[in-house]
mmCIF file of C-alpha atoms in Angstrom:
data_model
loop_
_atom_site.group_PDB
_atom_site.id
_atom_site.type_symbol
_atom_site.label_atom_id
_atom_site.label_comp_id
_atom_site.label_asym_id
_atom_site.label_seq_id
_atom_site.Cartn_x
_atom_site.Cartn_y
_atom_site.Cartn_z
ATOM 1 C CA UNK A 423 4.279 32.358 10.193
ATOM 2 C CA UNK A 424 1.771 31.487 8.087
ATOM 3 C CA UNK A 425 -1.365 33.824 7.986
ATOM 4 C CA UNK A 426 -3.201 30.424 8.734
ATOM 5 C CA UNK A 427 -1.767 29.384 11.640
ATOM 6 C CA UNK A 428 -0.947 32.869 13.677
ATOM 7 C CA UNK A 429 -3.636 32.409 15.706
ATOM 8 C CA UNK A 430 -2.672 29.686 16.390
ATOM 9 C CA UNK A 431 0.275 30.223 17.724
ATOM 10 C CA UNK A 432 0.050 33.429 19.222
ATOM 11 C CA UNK A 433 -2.736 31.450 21.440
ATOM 12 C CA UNK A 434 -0.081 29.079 22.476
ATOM 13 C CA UNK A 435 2.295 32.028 23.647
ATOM 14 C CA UNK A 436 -0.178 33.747 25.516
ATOM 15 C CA UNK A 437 -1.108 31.042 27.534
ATOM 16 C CA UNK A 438 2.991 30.636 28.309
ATOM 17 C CA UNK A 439 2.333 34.040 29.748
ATOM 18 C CA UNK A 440 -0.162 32.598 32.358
ATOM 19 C CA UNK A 441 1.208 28.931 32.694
ATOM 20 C CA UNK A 442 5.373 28.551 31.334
ATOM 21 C CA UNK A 443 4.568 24.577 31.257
ATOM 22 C CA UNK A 444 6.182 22.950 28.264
ATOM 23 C CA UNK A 445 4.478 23.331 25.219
ATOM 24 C CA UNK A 446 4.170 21.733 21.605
ATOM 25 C CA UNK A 447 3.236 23.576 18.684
ATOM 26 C CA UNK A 448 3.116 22.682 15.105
ATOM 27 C CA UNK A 449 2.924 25.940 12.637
ATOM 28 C CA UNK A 450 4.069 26.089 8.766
ATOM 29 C CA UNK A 451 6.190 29.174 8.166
ATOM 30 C CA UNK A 452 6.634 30.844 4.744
ATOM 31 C CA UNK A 453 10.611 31.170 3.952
ATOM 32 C CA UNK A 454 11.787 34.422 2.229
ATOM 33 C CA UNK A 455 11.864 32.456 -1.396
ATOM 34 C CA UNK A 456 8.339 31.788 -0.711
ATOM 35 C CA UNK A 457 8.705 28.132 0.023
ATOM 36 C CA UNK A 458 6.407 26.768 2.919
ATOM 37 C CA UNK A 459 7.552 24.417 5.356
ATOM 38 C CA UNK A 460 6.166 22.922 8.239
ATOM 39 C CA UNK A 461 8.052 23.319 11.877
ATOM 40 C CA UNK A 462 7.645 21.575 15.557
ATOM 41 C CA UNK A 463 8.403 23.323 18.175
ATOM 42 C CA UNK A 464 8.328 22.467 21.582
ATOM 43 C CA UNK A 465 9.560 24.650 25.117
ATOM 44 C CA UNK A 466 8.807 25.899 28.016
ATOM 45 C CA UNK A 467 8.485 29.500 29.668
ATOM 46 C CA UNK A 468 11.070 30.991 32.140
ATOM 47 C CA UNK A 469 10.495 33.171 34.973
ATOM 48 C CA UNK A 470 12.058 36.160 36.671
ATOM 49 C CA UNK A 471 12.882 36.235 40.295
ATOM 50 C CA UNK A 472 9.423 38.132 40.762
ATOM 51 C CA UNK A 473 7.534 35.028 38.819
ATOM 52 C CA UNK A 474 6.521 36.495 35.373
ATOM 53 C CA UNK A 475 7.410 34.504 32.575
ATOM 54 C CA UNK A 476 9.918 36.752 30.653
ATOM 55 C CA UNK A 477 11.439 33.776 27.890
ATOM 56 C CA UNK A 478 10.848 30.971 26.367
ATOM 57 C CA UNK A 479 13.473 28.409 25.455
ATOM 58 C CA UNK A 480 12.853 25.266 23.413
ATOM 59 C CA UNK A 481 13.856 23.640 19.863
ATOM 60 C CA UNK A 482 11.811 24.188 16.614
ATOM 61 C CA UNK A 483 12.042 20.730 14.140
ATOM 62 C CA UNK A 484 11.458 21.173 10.475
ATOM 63 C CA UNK A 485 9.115 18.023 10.207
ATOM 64 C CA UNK A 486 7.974 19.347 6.197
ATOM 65 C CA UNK A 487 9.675 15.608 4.994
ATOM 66 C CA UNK A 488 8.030 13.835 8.081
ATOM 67 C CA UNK A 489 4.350 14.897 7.178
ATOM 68 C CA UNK A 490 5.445 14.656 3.166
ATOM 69 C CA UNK A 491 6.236 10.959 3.998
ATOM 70 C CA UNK A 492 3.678 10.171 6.099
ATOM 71 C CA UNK A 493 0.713 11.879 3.702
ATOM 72 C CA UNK A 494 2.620 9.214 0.655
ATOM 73 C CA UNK A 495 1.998 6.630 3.475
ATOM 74 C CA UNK A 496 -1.611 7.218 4.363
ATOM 75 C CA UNK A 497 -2.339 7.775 0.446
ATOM 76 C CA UNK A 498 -0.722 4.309 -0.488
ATOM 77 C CA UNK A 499 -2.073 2.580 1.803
ATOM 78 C CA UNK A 500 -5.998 3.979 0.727
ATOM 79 C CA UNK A 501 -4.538 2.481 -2.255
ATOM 80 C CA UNK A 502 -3.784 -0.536 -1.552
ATOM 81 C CA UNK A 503 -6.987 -0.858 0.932
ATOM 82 C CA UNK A 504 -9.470 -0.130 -1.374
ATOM 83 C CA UNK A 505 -8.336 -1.563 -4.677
ATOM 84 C CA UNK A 506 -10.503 -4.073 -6.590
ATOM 85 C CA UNK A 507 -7.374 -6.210 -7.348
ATOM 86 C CA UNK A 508 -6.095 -8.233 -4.076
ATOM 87 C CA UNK A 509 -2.827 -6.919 -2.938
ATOM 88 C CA UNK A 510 -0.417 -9.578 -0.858
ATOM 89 C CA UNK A 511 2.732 -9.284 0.303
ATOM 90 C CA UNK A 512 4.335 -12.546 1.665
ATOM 91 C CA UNK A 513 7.635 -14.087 2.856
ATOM 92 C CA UNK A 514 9.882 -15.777 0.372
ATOM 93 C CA UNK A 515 8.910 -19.286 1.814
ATOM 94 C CA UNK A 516 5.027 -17.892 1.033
ATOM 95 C CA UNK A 517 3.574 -16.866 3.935
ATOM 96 C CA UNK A 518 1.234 -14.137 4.071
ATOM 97 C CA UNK A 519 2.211 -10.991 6.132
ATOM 98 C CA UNK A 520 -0.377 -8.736 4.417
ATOM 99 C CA UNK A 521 -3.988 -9.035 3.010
ATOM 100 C CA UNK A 522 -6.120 -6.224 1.567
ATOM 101 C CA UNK A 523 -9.544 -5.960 1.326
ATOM 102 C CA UNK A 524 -9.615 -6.828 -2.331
ATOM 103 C CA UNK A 525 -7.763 -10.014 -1.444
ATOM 104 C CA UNK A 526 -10.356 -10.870 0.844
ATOM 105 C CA UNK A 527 -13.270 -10.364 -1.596
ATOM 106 C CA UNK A 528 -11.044 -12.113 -4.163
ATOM 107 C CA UNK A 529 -10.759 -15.269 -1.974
ATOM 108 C CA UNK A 530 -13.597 -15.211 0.832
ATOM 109 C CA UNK A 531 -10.556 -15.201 3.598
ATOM 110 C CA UNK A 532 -10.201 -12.462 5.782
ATOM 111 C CA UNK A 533 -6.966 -10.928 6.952
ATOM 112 C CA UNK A 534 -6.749 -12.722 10.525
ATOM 113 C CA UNK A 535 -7.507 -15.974 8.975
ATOM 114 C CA UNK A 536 -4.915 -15.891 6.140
ATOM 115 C CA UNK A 537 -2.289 -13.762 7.603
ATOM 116 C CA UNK A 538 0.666 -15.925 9.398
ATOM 117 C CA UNK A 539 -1.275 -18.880 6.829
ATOM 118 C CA UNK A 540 1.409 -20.766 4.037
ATOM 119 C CA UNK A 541 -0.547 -19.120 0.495
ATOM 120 C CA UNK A 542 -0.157 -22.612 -0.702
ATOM 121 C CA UNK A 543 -3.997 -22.989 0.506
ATOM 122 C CA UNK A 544 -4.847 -20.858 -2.328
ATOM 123 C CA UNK A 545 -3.242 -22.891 -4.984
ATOM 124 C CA UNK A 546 -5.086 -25.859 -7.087
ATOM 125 C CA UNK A 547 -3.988 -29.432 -6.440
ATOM 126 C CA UNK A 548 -2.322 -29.554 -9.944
ATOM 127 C CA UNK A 549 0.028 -26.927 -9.286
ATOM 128 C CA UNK A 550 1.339 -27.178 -6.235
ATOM 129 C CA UNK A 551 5.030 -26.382 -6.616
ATOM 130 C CA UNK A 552 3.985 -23.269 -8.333
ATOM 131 C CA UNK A 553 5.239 -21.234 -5.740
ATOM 132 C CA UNK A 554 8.774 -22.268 -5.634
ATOM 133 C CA UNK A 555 9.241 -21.828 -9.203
ATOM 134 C CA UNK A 556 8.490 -17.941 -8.934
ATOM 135 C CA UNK A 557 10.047 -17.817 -5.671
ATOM 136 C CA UNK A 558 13.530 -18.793 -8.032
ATOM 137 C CA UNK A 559 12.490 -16.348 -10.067
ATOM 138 C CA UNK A 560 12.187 -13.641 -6.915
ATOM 139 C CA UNK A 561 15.493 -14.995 -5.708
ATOM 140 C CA UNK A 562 17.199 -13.538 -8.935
ATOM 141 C CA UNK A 563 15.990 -10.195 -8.339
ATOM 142 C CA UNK A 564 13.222 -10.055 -11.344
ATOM 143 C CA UNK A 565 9.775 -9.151 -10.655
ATOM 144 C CA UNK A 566 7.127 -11.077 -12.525
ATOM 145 C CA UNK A 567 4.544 -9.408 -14.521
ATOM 146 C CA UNK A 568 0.827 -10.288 -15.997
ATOM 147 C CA UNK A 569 1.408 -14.128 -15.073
ATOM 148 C CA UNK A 570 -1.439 -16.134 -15.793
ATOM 149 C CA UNK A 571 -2.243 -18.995 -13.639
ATOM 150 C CA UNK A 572 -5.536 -19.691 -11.638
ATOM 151 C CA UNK A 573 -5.987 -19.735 -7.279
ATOM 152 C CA UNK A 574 -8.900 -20.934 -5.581
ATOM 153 C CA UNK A 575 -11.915 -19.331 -3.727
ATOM 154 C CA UNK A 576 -12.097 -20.274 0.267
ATOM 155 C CA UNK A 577 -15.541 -22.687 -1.597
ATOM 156 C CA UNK A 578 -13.094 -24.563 -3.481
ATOM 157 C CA UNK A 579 -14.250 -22.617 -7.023
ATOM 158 C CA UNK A 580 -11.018 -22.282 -9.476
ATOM 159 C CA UNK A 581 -10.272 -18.343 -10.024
ATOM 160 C CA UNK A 582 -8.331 -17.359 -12.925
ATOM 161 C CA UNK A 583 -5.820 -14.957 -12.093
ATOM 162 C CA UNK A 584 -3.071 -12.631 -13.435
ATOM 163 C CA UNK A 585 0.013 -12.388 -10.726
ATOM 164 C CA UNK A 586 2.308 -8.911 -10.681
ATOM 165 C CA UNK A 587 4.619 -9.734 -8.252
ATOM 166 C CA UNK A 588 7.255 -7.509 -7.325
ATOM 167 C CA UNK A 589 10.376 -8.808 -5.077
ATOM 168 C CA UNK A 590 11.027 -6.772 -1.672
ATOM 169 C CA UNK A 591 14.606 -6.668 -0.316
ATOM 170 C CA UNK A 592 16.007 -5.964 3.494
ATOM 171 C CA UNK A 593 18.521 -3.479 3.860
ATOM 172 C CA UNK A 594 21.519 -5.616 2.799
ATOM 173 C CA UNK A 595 19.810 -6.088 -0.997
ATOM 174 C CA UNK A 596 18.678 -9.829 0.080
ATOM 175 C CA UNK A 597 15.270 -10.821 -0.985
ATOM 176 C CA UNK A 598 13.090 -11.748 1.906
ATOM 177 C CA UNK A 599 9.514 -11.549 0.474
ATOM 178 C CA UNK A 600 7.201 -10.634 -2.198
ATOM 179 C CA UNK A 601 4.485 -8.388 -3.159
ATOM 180 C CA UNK A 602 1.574 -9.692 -4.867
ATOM 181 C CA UNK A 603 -0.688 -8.333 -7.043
ATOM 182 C CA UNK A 604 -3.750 -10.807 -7.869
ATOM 183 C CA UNK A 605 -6.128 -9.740 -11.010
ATOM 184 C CA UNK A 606 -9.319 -11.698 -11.443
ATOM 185 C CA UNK A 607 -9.642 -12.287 -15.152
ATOM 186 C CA UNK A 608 -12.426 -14.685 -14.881
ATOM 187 C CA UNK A 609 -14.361 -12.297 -17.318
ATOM 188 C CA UNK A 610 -11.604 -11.653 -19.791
ATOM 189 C CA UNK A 611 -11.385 -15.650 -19.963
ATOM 190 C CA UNK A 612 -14.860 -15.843 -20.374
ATOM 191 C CA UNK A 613 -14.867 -13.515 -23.513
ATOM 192 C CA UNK A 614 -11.573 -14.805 -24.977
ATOM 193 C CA UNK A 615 -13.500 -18.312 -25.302
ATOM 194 C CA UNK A 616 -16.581 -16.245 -26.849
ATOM 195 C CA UNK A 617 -14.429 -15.533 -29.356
ATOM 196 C CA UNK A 618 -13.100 -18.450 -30.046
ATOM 197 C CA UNK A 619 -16.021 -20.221 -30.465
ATOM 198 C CA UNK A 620 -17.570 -17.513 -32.498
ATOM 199 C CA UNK A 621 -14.739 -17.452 -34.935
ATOM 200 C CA UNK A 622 -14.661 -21.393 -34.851
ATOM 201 C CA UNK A 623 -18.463 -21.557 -35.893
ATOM 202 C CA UNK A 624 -18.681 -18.434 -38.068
ATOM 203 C CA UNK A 625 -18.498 -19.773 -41.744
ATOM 204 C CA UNK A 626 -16.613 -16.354 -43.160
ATOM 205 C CA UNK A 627 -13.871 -17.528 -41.536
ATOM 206 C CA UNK A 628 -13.699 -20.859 -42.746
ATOM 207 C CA UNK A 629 -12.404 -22.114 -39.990
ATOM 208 C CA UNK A 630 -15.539 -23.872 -39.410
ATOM 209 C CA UNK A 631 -15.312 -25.941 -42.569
ATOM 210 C CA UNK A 632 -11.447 -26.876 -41.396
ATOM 211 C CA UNK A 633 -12.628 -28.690 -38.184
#
């Protein structure tokens, strides 16, 4: 056992002395090559003829991928919860089956009033079969990366955007959805046409004179 968690343990047994109800314990264990992994066990005591409890019988589950898989989990989905960018995932056809919080600072829609929504609403008028043409894309298997386009705000503003969106297959390899990655790059807009217009009006470049 591990130093940490005898205590622990030997608490649970000595209760089984008293009370040979059945029992769960979770305790890590240190193999003999030094490697520590974490076991579940669960039993229950067994008495004598006179009543004392003289065994215990019961299974012991190495759950060490179990809590590895579930820690990944949790840590992802802090990720995903508390990053700036919005993170989507939808259905091929575009509905929305996921909505972080970024998303919903991104667009001004919370999750229950976009989720089970068509993610057409947050396209502009003049592109409205934008969709389907990634969705072709998605169909093929290729994931789509930095692509610029613009969505709009809940108010109606225009957002421009950078999409990352990365198919997601079922079990048989067929793609049934998407994951979205939005990027506001409202500011990095805002600076690219900085510099254009201070290149177009500075006269060391010339380019001034040209137009």
């Amino acid at each position: 056992l591990h130093p940490d968690d005898r205590s622990r343990v030997e608490a649970v047994l000595e209760h089984l002395l008293e009370d040979p109800s059945p029992y769960v314990v979770e305790a890590r264990v240190i193999r003999p090559d030094g490697q520590i992994r974490t076991l579940l066990g669960r039993g229950e005591g067994v008495r004598d003829q006179s009543g004392a409890v003289v065994r215990a019988v019961g299974t012991m589950q190495d759950v060490t991928d179990v809590h590895r898989i579930q820690e990944e989990a949790a840590r992802l989905a802090s990720i995903v919860e508390f990053s700036h960018d919005g993170i989507i995932s939808v259905t091929i056809d575009g509905v929305v089956v996921d909505w972080n919080a970024g998303a919903q600072r991104l667009f001004g829609y919370s999750g229950s009033e976009i989720i089970g929504q068509d993610q057409s609403c947050l396209l502009p008028s003049e592109i409205p079969d934008e969709w389907s043409r990634l969705r072709q894309r998605l169909a093929d298997g290729s994931a789509i990366t930095d692509h610029e386009t613009v969505r709009v705000h809940r108010d109606g503003l225009p957002i421009p955007v950078a999409l990352t969106i990365s198919p997601i297959r079922d079990d048989a390899g067929t793609v049934t959805g998407a994951s979205v990655i939005v990027r506001d790059i409202t500011e990095r807009k805002r600076l690219e046409q900085e510099l254009i217009r201070q290149a177009l009006h500075d006269p060391l470049t010339g380019l001034a004179n040209r137009t």
